[in-house]
Amino acid sequence: MFNIILFGPPGSGKGTQSEKLIAKYNLKHLSTGDLLRSEIAAATPLGIEAKKMMDQGQLVPDEVVVGMISSALDANPQVAGFLFDGFPRTTAQAEALDKLLKLKGTSIGIVLALEVGEEEIVSRLLNRGLTSGRSDDTNETIIRNRITEYKNKTSIVANYYTATDKVKHIKGEGSLDEIFSALCKEIEAKMPQK
Ligand code: AMP
């Protein structure tokens, strides 16, 4: 199994690049944001609670997302690898993920960190809000809260993996194809050859 974390602030292109990466490398895409939005759509108790935090641009509690990821790992035993998108977002989540993967006899192969400037992120998200149907993309205050959560709690998660030489920084501005090629180059340098 080769497992990838696609890391970066909201609006850095994680979702778009994830779609291309899972198709190319035959990975299972696990986006905690998407999993939470499915819970909201199904009006589950978890979804109803999570929505309150998401609508403010705050992170939902670690145990909620770790529980969802744990179930998703169990539900997909036969995959070539996982692509984690929007997870882990705190050091506690990173530690929990390591433990879950270890139980399955696997680990993280690479952390790809997309880098995009703050004003570019705000303009991308406001633009995405015109069509995404996501309430957290339409209000600039909520967008800035999401960026603050990223700076305070998530950006340090990269340090957690730095010690193992797993983090590769990629410029997330430019054409989709240029960014995709840069990501693939880093993956192929680390991925075991078949
Ligand atoms: P995203 O789709 O990744 O931008 O996530 C949208 C929102 O879902 C975030 O602003 C958080 O409120 C919540 N969320 C998604 N993933 C996580 C996570 N790993 N930890 C905590 N909250 C999360």
PDB file of N, CA and C and ligand atoms in Angstrom, residues 9-11 14 31-34 36-37 50-51 53-62 65-66 68-69 85-90 93 125 128 134 136-137 142 146 149 154, ligand 1:
ATOM      1  N   PRO A   9      -3.730  24.649   2.761  1.00  0.00           N
ATOM      2  CA  PRO A   9      -4.845  25.437   3.279  1.00  0.00           C
ATOM      3  C   PRO A   9      -6.121  25.209   2.462  1.00  0.00           C
ATOM      4  N   PRO A  10      -7.276  25.619   3.016  1.00  0.00           N
ATOM      5  CA  PRO A  10      -8.506  25.535   2.235  1.00  0.00           C
ATOM      6  C   PRO A  10      -8.310  26.318   0.940  1.00  0.00           C
ATOM      7  N   GLY A  11      -8.816  25.797  -0.148  1.00  0.00           N
ATOM      8  CA  GLY A  11      -8.708  26.516  -1.423  1.00  0.00           C
ATOM      9  C   GLY A  11      -7.372  26.343  -2.115  1.00  0.00           C
ATOM     10  N   LYS A  14      -6.641  21.027  -3.173  1.00  0.00           N
ATOM     11  CA  LYS A  14      -6.535  19.626  -2.740  1.00  0.00           C
ATOM     12  C   LYS A  14      -7.595  18.741  -3.392  1.00  0.00           C
ATOM     13  N   SER A  31     -11.666  12.145   1.927  1.00  0.00           N
ATOM     14  CA  SER A  31     -11.739  13.560   2.289  1.00  0.00           C
ATOM     15  C   SER A  31     -12.671  13.689   3.481  1.00  0.00           C
ATOM     16  N   THR A  32     -12.142  14.153   4.618  1.00  0.00           N
ATOM     17  CA  THR A  32     -13.011  14.278   5.797  1.00  0.00           C
ATOM     18  C   THR A  32     -14.080  15.352   5.565  1.00  0.00           C
ATOM     19  N   GLY A  33     -13.747  16.400   4.784  1.00  0.00           N
ATOM     20  CA  GLY A  33     -14.767  17.414   4.468  1.00  0.00           C
ATOM     21  C   GLY A  33     -15.935  16.769   3.706  1.00  0.00           C
ATOM     22  N   ASP A  34     -15.619  15.933   2.705  1.00  0.00           N
ATOM     23  CA  ASP A  34     -16.681  15.264   1.932  1.00  0.00           C
ATOM     24  C   ASP A  34     -17.472  14.304   2.820  1.00  0.00           C
ATOM     25  N   LEU A  36     -17.937  14.516   6.009  1.00  0.00           N
ATOM     26  CA  LEU A  36     -18.798  15.311   6.897  1.00  0.00           C
ATOM     27  C   LEU A  36     -20.003  15.867   6.137  1.00  0.00           C
ATOM     28  N   ARG A  37     -19.770  16.333   4.891  1.00  0.00           N
ATOM     29  CA  ARG A  37     -20.903  16.878   4.111  1.00  0.00           C
ATOM     30  C   ARG A  37     -21.923  15.782   3.797  1.00  0.00           C
ATOM     31  N   ALA A  50     -21.736  18.461  13.563  1.00  0.00           N
ATOM     32  CA  ALA A  50     -20.564  18.944  12.814  1.00  0.00           C
ATOM     33  C   ALA A  50     -20.893  20.229  12.064  1.00  0.00           C
ATOM     34  N   LYS A  51     -22.114  20.323  11.550  1.00  0.00           N
ATOM     35  CA  LYS A  51     -22.495  21.494  10.736  1.00  0.00           C
ATOM     36  C   LYS A  51     -22.326  22.788  11.523  1.00  0.00           C
ATOM     37  N   MET A  53     -20.099  23.583  13.697  1.00  0.00           N
ATOM     38  CA  MET A  53     -18.693  24.010  13.677  1.00  0.00           C
ATOM     39  C   MET A  53     -18.294  24.443  12.270  1.00  0.00           C
ATOM     40  N   MET A  54     -18.700  23.646  11.286  1.00  0.00           N
ATOM     41  CA  MET A  54     -18.299  23.923   9.906  1.00  0.00           C
ATOM     42  C   MET A  54     -18.840  25.275   9.432  1.00  0.00           C
ATOM     43  N   ASP A  55     -20.059  25.611   9.860  1.00  0.00           N
ATOM     44  CA  ASP A  55     -20.659  26.887   9.454  1.00  0.00           C
ATOM     45  C   ASP A  55     -19.911  28.082  10.033  1.00  0.00           C
ATOM     46  N   GLN A  56     -19.135  27.838  11.092  1.00  0.00           N
ATOM     47  CA  GLN A  56     -18.331  28.929  11.675  1.00  0.00           C
ATOM     48  C   GLN A  56     -16.903  28.905  11.148  1.00  0.00           C
ATOM     49  N   GLY A  57     -16.577  27.918  10.329  1.00  0.00           N
ATOM     50  CA  GLY A  57     -15.204  27.801   9.835  1.00  0.00           C
ATOM     51  C   GLY A  57     -14.269  27.183  10.858  1.00  0.00           C
ATOM     52  N   GLN A  58     -14.838  26.535  11.893  1.00  0.00           N
ATOM     53  CA  GLN A  58     -13.993  25.903  12.923  1.00  0.00           C
ATOM     54  C   GLN A  58     -13.838  24.417  12.640  1.00  0.00           C
ATOM     55  N   LEU A  59     -12.782  23.857  13.188  1.00  0.00           N
ATOM     56  CA  LEU A  59     -12.583  22.414  13.029  1.00  0.00           C
ATOM     57  C   LEU A  59     -13.579  21.654  13.897  1.00  0.00           C
ATOM     58  N   VAL A  60     -14.017  20.487  13.410  1.00  0.00           N
ATOM     59  CA  VAL A  60     -14.849  19.619  14.241  1.00  0.00           C
ATOM     60  C   VAL A  60     -13.903  18.826  15.152  1.00  0.00           C
ATOM     61  N   PRO A  61     -14.429  18.251  16.253  1.00  0.00           N
ATOM     62  CA  PRO A  61     -13.530  17.580  17.212  1.00  0.00           C
ATOM     63  C   PRO A  61     -12.746  16.417  16.588  1.00  0.00           C
ATOM     64  N   ASP A  62     -11.532  16.239  17.084  1.00  0.00           N
ATOM     65  CA  ASP A  62     -10.653  15.181  16.553  1.00  0.00           C
ATOM     66  C   ASP A  62     -11.333  13.817  16.568  1.00  0.00           C
ATOM     67  N   VAL A  65     -13.630  13.087  13.485  1.00  0.00           N
ATOM     68  CA  VAL A  65     -13.006  12.779  12.183  1.00  0.00           C
ATOM     69  C   VAL A  65     -12.159  11.508  12.254  1.00  0.00           C
ATOM     70  N   VAL A  66     -11.516  11.282  13.391  1.00  0.00           N
ATOM     71  CA  VAL A  66     -10.711  10.052  13.513  1.00  0.00           C
ATOM     72  C   VAL A  66     -11.635   8.826  13.426  1.00  0.00           C
ATOM     73  N   MET A  68     -14.448   8.627  11.800  1.00  0.00           N
ATOM     74  CA  MET A  68     -14.880   8.457  10.396  1.00  0.00           C
ATOM     75  C   MET A  68     -13.775   7.823   9.571  1.00  0.00           C
ATOM     76  N   ILE A  69     -12.530   8.263   9.802  1.00  0.00           N
ATOM     77  CA  ILE A  69     -11.407   7.714   9.035  1.00  0.00           C
ATOM     78  C   ILE A  69     -11.187   6.246   9.394  1.00  0.00           C
ATOM     79  N   ASP A  85      -7.221  13.654   2.181  1.00  0.00           N
ATOM     80  CA  ASP A  85      -7.410  15.032   1.715  1.00  0.00           C
ATOM     81  C   ASP A  85      -8.145  15.790   2.826  1.00  0.00           C
ATOM     82  N   GLY A  86      -7.484  16.797   3.390  1.00  0.00           N
ATOM     83  CA  GLY A  86      -8.120  17.546   4.482  1.00  0.00           C
ATOM     84  C   GLY A  86      -8.017  16.830   5.818  1.00  0.00           C
ATOM     85  N   PHE A  87      -7.189  15.838   5.884  1.00  0.00           N
ATOM     86  CA  PHE A  87      -6.950  15.049   7.102  1.00  0.00           C
ATOM     87  C   PHE A  87      -5.525  14.520   7.026  1.00  0.00           C
ATOM     88  N   PRO A  88      -4.727  14.539   8.086  1.00  0.00           N
ATOM     89  CA  PRO A  88      -5.014  15.083   9.406  1.00  0.00           C
ATOM     90  C   PRO A  88      -4.868  16.602   9.452  1.00  0.00           C
ATOM     91  N   ARG A  89      -5.646  17.230  10.307  1.00  0.00           N
ATOM     92  CA  ARG A  89      -5.617  18.686  10.434  1.00  0.00           C
ATOM     93  C   ARG A  89      -5.091  19.133  11.789  1.00  0.00           C
ATOM     94  N   THR A  90      -4.826  18.224  12.676  1.00  0.00           N
ATOM     95  CA  THR A  90      -4.209  18.568  13.970  1.00  0.00           C
ATOM     96  C   THR A  90      -3.152  17.494  14.257  1.00  0.00           C
ATOM     97  N   GLN A  93      -4.694  14.299  15.364  1.00  0.00           N
ATOM     98  CA  GLN A  93      -5.204  13.479  14.240  1.00  0.00           C
ATOM     99  C   GLN A  93      -4.066  12.741  13.547  1.00  0.00           C
ATOM    100  N   LEU A 125     -11.765  30.953  -2.950  1.00  0.00           N
ATOM    101  CA  LEU A 125     -12.901  30.376  -2.214  1.00  0.00           C
ATOM    102  C   LEU A 125     -14.178  31.174  -2.459  1.00  0.00           C
ATOM    103  N   ARG A 128     -15.302  30.040  -5.726  1.00  0.00           N
ATOM    104  CA  ARG A 128     -15.876  28.694  -5.651  1.00  0.00           C
ATOM    105  C   ARG A 128     -17.270  28.750  -5.031  1.00  0.00           C
ATOM    106  N   ARG A 134     -21.542  25.497  -1.096  1.00  0.00           N
ATOM    107  CA  ARG A 134     -21.023  25.380   0.269  1.00  0.00           C
ATOM    108  C   ARG A 134     -21.167  26.713   0.986  1.00  0.00           C
ATOM    109  N   ASP A 136     -19.867  27.613   3.664  1.00  0.00           N
ATOM    110  CA  ASP A 136     -18.613  28.119   4.248  1.00  0.00           C
ATOM    111  C   ASP A 136     -17.695  28.731   3.193  1.00  0.00           C
ATOM    112  N   ASP A 137     -18.114  28.724   1.931  1.00  0.00           N
ATOM    113  CA  ASP A 137     -17.322  29.372   0.874  1.00  0.00           C
ATOM    114  C   ASP A 137     -17.858  30.760   0.498  1.00  0.00           C
ATOM    115  N   ILE A 142     -16.043  33.843   7.433  1.00  0.00           N
ATOM    116  CA  ILE A 142     -15.901  32.400   7.684  1.00  0.00           C
ATOM    117  C   ILE A 142     -14.661  31.863   6.967  1.00  0.00           C
ATOM    118  N   ARG A 146     -11.443  29.968   8.641  1.00  0.00           N
ATOM    119  CA  ARG A 146     -10.893  28.679   8.212  1.00  0.00           C
ATOM    120  C   ARG A 146      -9.378  28.801   8.021  1.00  0.00           C
ATOM    121  N   GLU A 149      -7.774  28.875  11.455  1.00  0.00           N
ATOM    122  CA  GLU A 149      -7.714  27.507  12.007  1.00  0.00           C
ATOM    123  C   GLU A 149      -6.545  26.758  11.366  1.00  0.00           C
ATOM    124  N   THR A 154      -3.321  23.545  11.915  1.00  0.00           N
ATOM    125  CA  THR A 154      -3.013  22.560  10.875  1.00  0.00           C
ATOM    126  C   THR A 154      -1.617  22.718  10.294  1.00  0.00           C
TER     127      THR A 154
HETATM  128  P1  AMP B   1     -12.846  20.929   3.747  1.00  0.00           P
HETATM  129  O1  AMP B   1     -13.860  20.366   2.800  1.00  0.00           O
HETATM  130  O2  AMP B   1     -11.640  20.040   3.893  1.00  0.00           O
HETATM  131  O3  AMP B   1     -12.491  22.363   3.436  1.00  0.00           O
HETATM  132  O4  AMP B   1     -13.535  20.953   5.182  1.00  0.00           O
HETATM  133  C1  AMP B   1     -14.685  21.741   5.451  1.00  0.00           C
HETATM  134  C2  AMP B   1     -14.889  21.848   6.955  1.00  0.00           C
HETATM  135  O5  AMP B   1     -15.085  20.540   7.505  1.00  0.00           O
HETATM  136  C3  AMP B   1     -13.723  22.422   7.735  1.00  0.00           C
HETATM  137  O6  AMP B   1     -13.741  23.847   7.761  1.00  0.00           O
HETATM  138  C4  AMP B   1     -13.946  21.816   9.121  1.00  0.00           C
HETATM  139  O7  AMP B   1     -15.004  22.484   9.796  1.00  0.00           O
HETATM  140  C5  AMP B   1     -14.453  20.428   8.785  1.00  0.00           C
HETATM  141  N1  AMP B   1     -13.335  19.441   8.649  1.00  0.00           N
HETATM  142  C6  AMP B   1     -12.966  18.762   7.521  1.00  0.00           C
HETATM  143  N2  AMP B   1     -11.934  17.940   7.773  1.00  0.00           N
HETATM  144  C7  AMP B   1     -11.628  18.108   9.089  1.00  0.00           C
HETATM  145  C8  AMP B   1     -10.633  17.561   9.950  1.00  0.00           C
HETATM  146  N3  AMP B   1      -9.713  16.668   9.498  1.00  0.00           N
HETATM  147  N4  AMP B   1     -10.624  17.955  11.243  1.00  0.00           N
HETATM  148  C9  AMP B   1     -11.532  18.834  11.717  1.00  0.00           C
HETATM  149  N5  AMP B   1     -12.481  19.413  10.956  1.00  0.00           N
HETATM  150  C10 AMP B   1     -12.543  19.057   9.651  1.00  0.00           C
END
